C-alpha cells in the first residue's frame, strides 16, 4: 500500500523567512497530492493541492512542487507570518477501481516566531 | 449542512464500554472516509464508503471496529469493548465523487474519544 514520509517533524522559523516541508511517497500510481493545515483542536483544512500532470503550483505565498520520477513533493511558504503556525500534513491519493484512498504523512509542526 | 458534522464532539468511555460515533457528510457527497488521529500524529485511514457500499476497510485495527452507512448518507463508526489504545480523535471526511482526477476530502471537526 501507499506510504507517505514527511520531514521535518518540527520546523521553527523567524517571521518573514521561508519554510519548506518535504514528503516522499511509495506508490507510483498515486496521482493527487493535497496539503492540509491543522490548527490546535481544529479540523485539517486543505490549503493547496497538485495533480501528477503538473510540476509546480502557486497560490500567493504558498507553492507546491512535485517530482514524479523521484516520488518527492514539497510545500514552500514564503514571507511566513505568525498565523502560519500550525501542523501541516502532506498526503498522497491513490485511485483504484471504484474508489480512492488518501494517505497522510505524520505532520510538520511549524512555529513562526514574531 | 455547510460542512461535515460529527457527534459527539467529546466522549469519555470506560474501558470495555461500546461507543458509537456519528458522521453527517456534506449533502450530496458520494465518498465518505473515517480516519483515526492519535495525539501528534497524522490521520490514519480506517475505512471508505462509496454511497452505502463499504469499499475498503483495510485500516480498521481490529474486529472491535465496525462502520456502516446504510442509506448512503449518515455514517456510524462503532467501537466495541473499548481499550485505552482506542483513545484518539476520529475524523470523518467526505468527497463529492469517486472521480479519477483528484478529489479533495473535507474533514469534520472530529470526535475526541478518551478511554479511561
Tab-separated table of C-alpha atoms in Angstrom:
chain	number	residue	atom	x	y	z
A	1	UNK	CA	0.000	0.000	0.000
A	2	UNK	CA	0.904	3.657	-0.127
A	3	UNK	CA	3.279	5.103	2.461
A	4	UNK	CA	3.998	8.816	2.918
A	5	UNK	CA	7.067	10.103	4.764
A	6	UNK	CA	7.235	13.739	5.872
A	7	UNK	CA	10.159	15.853	7.098
A	8	UNK	CA	10.926	17.669	9.271
A	9	UNK	CA	8.604	16.823	12.142
A	10	UNK	CA	9.178	20.265	13.680
A	11	UNK	CA	10.232	23.492	11.982
A	12	UNK	CA	10.884	26.835	13.621
A	13	UNK	CA	11.423	29.956	11.502
A	14	UNK	CA	11.609	33.676	12.040
A	15	UNK	CA	8.722	35.774	10.777
A	16	UNK	CA	9.370	36.734	7.154
A	17	UNK	CA	11.595	33.744	6.446
A	18	UNK	CA	10.628	30.842	4.182
A	19	UNK	CA	9.586	27.380	5.330
A	20	UNK	CA	9.966	24.183	3.329
A	21	UNK	CA	8.354	20.835	4.124
A	22	UNK	CA	9.279	17.735	2.158
A	23	UNK	CA	7.413	14.491	1.541
A	24	UNK	CA	8.041	11.260	-0.285
A	25	UNK	CA	5.538	8.623	-1.354
A	26	UNK	CA	5.965	4.985	-2.248
A	27	UNK	CA	3.257	4.100	-4.776
A	28	UNK	CA	3.968	5.490	-8.246
A	29	UNK	CA	0.260	5.115	-9.072
A	30	UNK	CA	-0.623	7.967	-6.691
A	31	UNK	CA	-1.591	10.984	-8.754
A	32	UNK	CA	-3.095	13.624	-6.483
A	33	UNK	CA	-1.268	15.333	-3.630
A	34	UNK	CA	-3.149	17.632	-1.248
A	35	UNK	CA	-1.692	19.612	1.651
A	36	UNK	CA	-3.666	20.286	4.806
A	37	UNK	CA	-3.185	22.758	7.648
A	38	UNK	CA	-4.440	21.849	11.112
A	39	UNK	CA	-4.622	24.342	13.950
A	40	UNK	CA	-4.816	23.113	17.516
A	41	UNK	CA	-8.132	21.399	18.180
A	42	UNK	CA	-9.438	22.108	14.695
A	43	UNK	CA	-10.139	20.053	11.598
A	44	UNK	CA	-7.488	19.635	8.891
A	45	UNK	CA	-8.192	22.107	6.091
A	46	UNK	CA	-6.952	21.951	2.514
A	47	UNK	CA	-4.546	24.751	1.643
A	48	UNK	CA	-3.251	23.671	-1.767
A	49	UNK	CA	-3.087	20.582	-3.959
A	50	UNK	CA	-1.252	19.373	-7.027
A	51	UNK	CA	-2.022	16.749	-9.625
A	52	UNK	CA	0.531	14.443	-11.164
A	53	UNK	CA	0.418	16.098	-14.579
A	54	UNK	CA	1.734	19.359	-13.082
A	55	UNK	CA	5.215	20.044	-11.704
A	56	UNK	CA	4.515	23.181	-9.703
A	57	UNK	CA	1.577	25.206	-8.434
A	58	UNK	CA	1.470	28.561	-6.639
A	59	UNK	CA	-1.151	30.346	-4.601
A	60	UNK	CA	0.044	33.658	-3.164
A	61	UNK	CA	2.671	32.812	-0.508
A	62	UNK	CA	2.267	29.051	-0.890
A	63	UNK	CA	3.751	26.834	-3.587
A	64	UNK	CA	3.983	23.101	-4.099
A	65	UNK	CA	6.373	21.181	-6.311
A	66	UNK	CA	6.148	17.587	-7.478
A	67	UNK	CA	8.881	15.325	-8.828
A	68	UNK	CA	7.101	12.196	-10.059
A	69	UNK	CA	10.281	10.402	-11.027
A	70	UNK	CA	11.746	10.735	-7.551
A	71	UNK	CA	8.335	10.486	-5.854
A	72	UNK	CA	9.025	13.692	-3.927
A	73	UNK	CA	6.774	16.654	-3.302
A	74	UNK	CA	7.301	19.783	-1.255
A	75	UNK	CA	5.450	22.702	0.276
A	76	UNK	CA	7.050	26.142	0.265
A	77	UNK	CA	5.717	29.014	2.358
A	78	UNK	CA	7.322	32.395	1.748
A	79	UNK	CA	7.204	35.512	3.957
A	80	UNK	CA	5.935	33.471	6.879
A	81	UNK	CA	3.621	35.095	9.398
A	82	UNK	CA	2.745	34.079	12.985
A	83	UNK	CA	-0.676	32.912	11.790
A	84	UNK	CA	1.070	30.308	9.624
A	85	UNK	CA	1.955	28.470	12.861
A	86	UNK	CA	0.125	25.133	12.736
A	87	UNK	CA	0.642	21.485	11.838
A	88	UNK	CA	0.928	20.779	8.110
A	89	UNK	CA	0.162	17.395	6.560
A	90	UNK	CA	1.076	16.186	3.121
A	91	UNK	CA	-0.953	13.408	1.544
A	92	UNK	CA	-0.958	11.152	-1.482
A	93	UNK	CA	-4.108	9.868	-3.159
A	94	UNK	CA	-4.226	6.513	-4.831
A	95	UNK	CA	-7.078	5.699	-7.189
A	96	UNK	CA	-8.255	2.159	-7.745
A	97	UNK	CA	-11.239	0.505	-9.352
A	98	UNK	CA	-14.313	2.045	-7.839
A	99	UNK	CA	-12.675	4.427	-5.442
A	100	UNK	CA	-9.692	6.174	-3.948
A	101	UNK	CA	-7.688	6.429	-0.744
A	102	UNK	CA	-5.776	9.397	0.693
A	103	UNK	CA	-2.785	8.559	2.892
A	104	UNK	CA	-1.268	11.210	5.144
A	105	UNK	CA	2.203	11.956	6.386
A	106	UNK	CA	2.879	12.257	10.109
A	107	UNK	CA	2.823	16.060	10.029
A	108	UNK	CA	5.189	19.011	10.462
A	109	UNK	CA	4.671	21.369	13.362
A	110	UNK	CA	5.603	24.847	12.113
A	111	UNK	CA	6.409	27.627	14.580
A	112	UNK	CA	6.757	31.146	13.212
A	113	UNK	CA	8.468	33.429	15.720
A	114	UNK	CA	7.485	37.082	15.661
B	1	UNK	CA	-25.377	21.415	6.065
B	2	UNK	CA	-22.414	23.659	5.366
B	3	UNK	CA	-19.775	21.128	6.303
B	4	UNK	CA	-19.110	17.666	7.675
B	5	UNK	CA	-20.749	17.335	11.069
B	6	UNK	CA	-19.665	14.849	13.729
B	7	UNK	CA	-21.126	13.895	17.078
B	8	UNK	CA	-20.386	13.599	19.875
B	9	UNK	CA	-17.508	16.059	19.831
B	10	UNK	CA	-16.135	14.623	23.059
B	11	UNK	CA	-16.678	11.204	24.561
B	12	UNK	CA	-15.210	9.667	27.686
B	13	UNK	CA	-15.751	5.917	27.824
B	14	UNK	CA	-14.860	3.414	30.479
B	15	UNK	CA	-12.696	0.567	29.308
B	16	UNK	CA	-14.902	-2.174	27.941
B	17	UNK	CA	-17.757	0.142	27.039
B	18	UNK	CA	-19.151	0.297	23.492
B	19	UNK	CA	-19.216	3.673	21.691
B	20	UNK	CA	-20.891	4.947	18.534
B	21	UNK	CA	-19.629	7.970	16.631
B	22	UNK	CA	-21.804	9.678	14.058
B	23	UNK	CA	-20.845	11.490	10.856
B	24	UNK	CA	-23.122	13.636	8.729
B	25	UNK	CA	-21.276	14.324	5.452
B	26	UNK	CA	-21.706	17.305	3.161
B	27	UNK	CA	-25.009	16.911	1.334
B	28	UNK	CA	-24.612	15.011	-1.930
B	29	UNK	CA	-21.099	13.755	-1.229
B	30	UNK	CA	-20.740	10.214	-2.511
B	31	UNK	CA	-17.498	9.259	-0.800
B	32	UNK	CA	-17.061	9.062	2.978
B	33	UNK	CA	-13.941	8.228	4.973
B	34	UNK	CA	-13.093	7.557	8.595
B	35	UNK	CA	-9.642	8.345	9.939
B	36	UNK	CA	-8.074	7.891	13.366
B	37	UNK	CA	-5.704	10.606	14.574
B	38	UNK	CA	-3.589	9.902	17.654
B	39	UNK	CA	-2.036	12.832	19.517
B	40	UNK	CA	0.783	14.351	17.500
B	41	UNK	CA	0.232	12.072	14.515
B	42	UNK	CA	-1.268	12.304	11.077
B	43	UNK	CA	-4.712	10.950	10.228
B	44	UNK	CA	-4.601	7.167	9.744
B	45	UNK	CA	-7.035	5.681	7.226
B	46	UNK	CA	-9.683	3.376	8.694
B	47	UNK	CA	-12.378	2.801	6.086
B	48	UNK	CA	-14.035	4.159	2.937
B	49	UNK	CA	-17.613	4.191	1.659
B	50	UNK	CA	-18.924	4.985	-1.762
B	51	UNK	CA	-22.603	5.635	-1.196
B	52	UNK	CA	-23.729	2.771	1.044
B	53	UNK	CA	-21.038	0.344	-0.088
B	54	UNK	CA	-18.007	-0.113	2.139
B	55	UNK	CA	-15.295	-0.493	-0.492
B	56	UNK	CA	-12.255	-0.526	1.755
B	57	UNK	CA	-11.982	-1.423	5.426
B	58	UNK	CA	-8.319	-2.328	5.390
B	59	UNK	CA	-7.426	0.252	8.049
B	60	UNK	CA	-9.770	-0.934	10.785
B	61	UNK	CA	-7.396	-2.024	13.568
B	62	UNK	CA	-9.439	-4.941	14.876
B	63	UNK	CA	-12.808	-6.645	14.648
B	64	UNK	CA	-13.941	-4.415	17.520
B	65	UNK	CA	-14.252	-1.614	14.961
B	66	UNK	CA	-17.277	-1.549	12.697
B	67	UNK	CA	-18.592	1.143	10.350
B	68	UNK	CA	-21.798	1.466	8.399
B	69	UNK	CA	-23.545	3.881	6.063
B	70	UNK	CA	-26.853	2.130	5.391
B	71	UNK	CA	-28.553	4.809	3.283
B	72	UNK	CA	-25.504	6.327	1.663
B	73	UNK	CA	-25.568	9.456	3.790
B	74	UNK	CA	-25.003	9.411	7.566
B	75	UNK	CA	-22.320	7.034	8.783
B	76	UNK	CA	-21.652	5.497	12.190
B	77	UNK	CA	-18.343	4.187	13.471
B	78	UNK	CA	-18.836	1.734	16.311
B	79	UNK	CA	-16.115	0.581	18.661
B	80	UNK	CA	-16.925	-2.382	20.881
B	81	UNK	CA	-15.247	-3.160	24.190
B	82	UNK	CA	-13.118	-0.013	24.068
B	83	UNK	CA	-9.457	-0.201	25.121
B	84	UNK	CA	-7.145	2.592	26.221
B	85	UNK	CA	-5.269	2.416	22.934
B	86	UNK	CA	-8.507	3.442	21.169
B	87	UNK	CA	-8.151	6.937	22.665
B	88	UNK	CA	-7.791	9.282	19.693
B	89	UNK	CA	-9.636	11.769	17.545
B	90	UNK	CA	-11.860	10.068	14.994
B	91	UNK	CA	-12.151	12.195	11.883
B	92	UNK	CA	-14.812	11.772	9.270
B	93	UNK	CA	-14.295	13.199	5.794
B	94	UNK	CA	-16.396	13.335	2.643
B	95	UNK	CA	-15.773	13.990	-1.025
B	96	UNK	CA	-18.115	14.810	-3.900
B	97	UNK	CA	-17.425	11.830	-6.122
B	98	UNK	CA	-15.128	8.849	-6.629
B	99	UNK	CA	-13.574	10.671	-9.621
B	100	UNK	CA	-10.270	9.798	-11.137
B	101	UNK	CA	-8.570	13.154	-11.494
B	102	UNK	CA	-8.076	14.033	-7.873
B	103	UNK	CA	-10.644	14.602	-5.197
B	104	UNK	CA	-10.458	16.874	-2.218
B	105	UNK	CA	-11.668	15.373	1.028
B	106	UNK	CA	-13.341	17.676	3.552
B	107	UNK	CA	-12.965	16.878	7.217
B	108	UNK	CA	-15.304	17.225	10.149
B	109	UNK	CA	-14.124	18.611	13.483
B	110	UNK	CA	-13.675	15.100	14.831
B	111	UNK	CA	-14.912	13.085	17.779
B	112	UNK	CA	-12.399	13.105	20.634
B	113	UNK	CA	-12.542	9.732	22.372
B	114	UNK	CA	-10.855	9.155	25.722
B	115	UNK	CA	-10.977	5.663	27.206
B	116	UNK	CA	-10.360	5.560	30.945
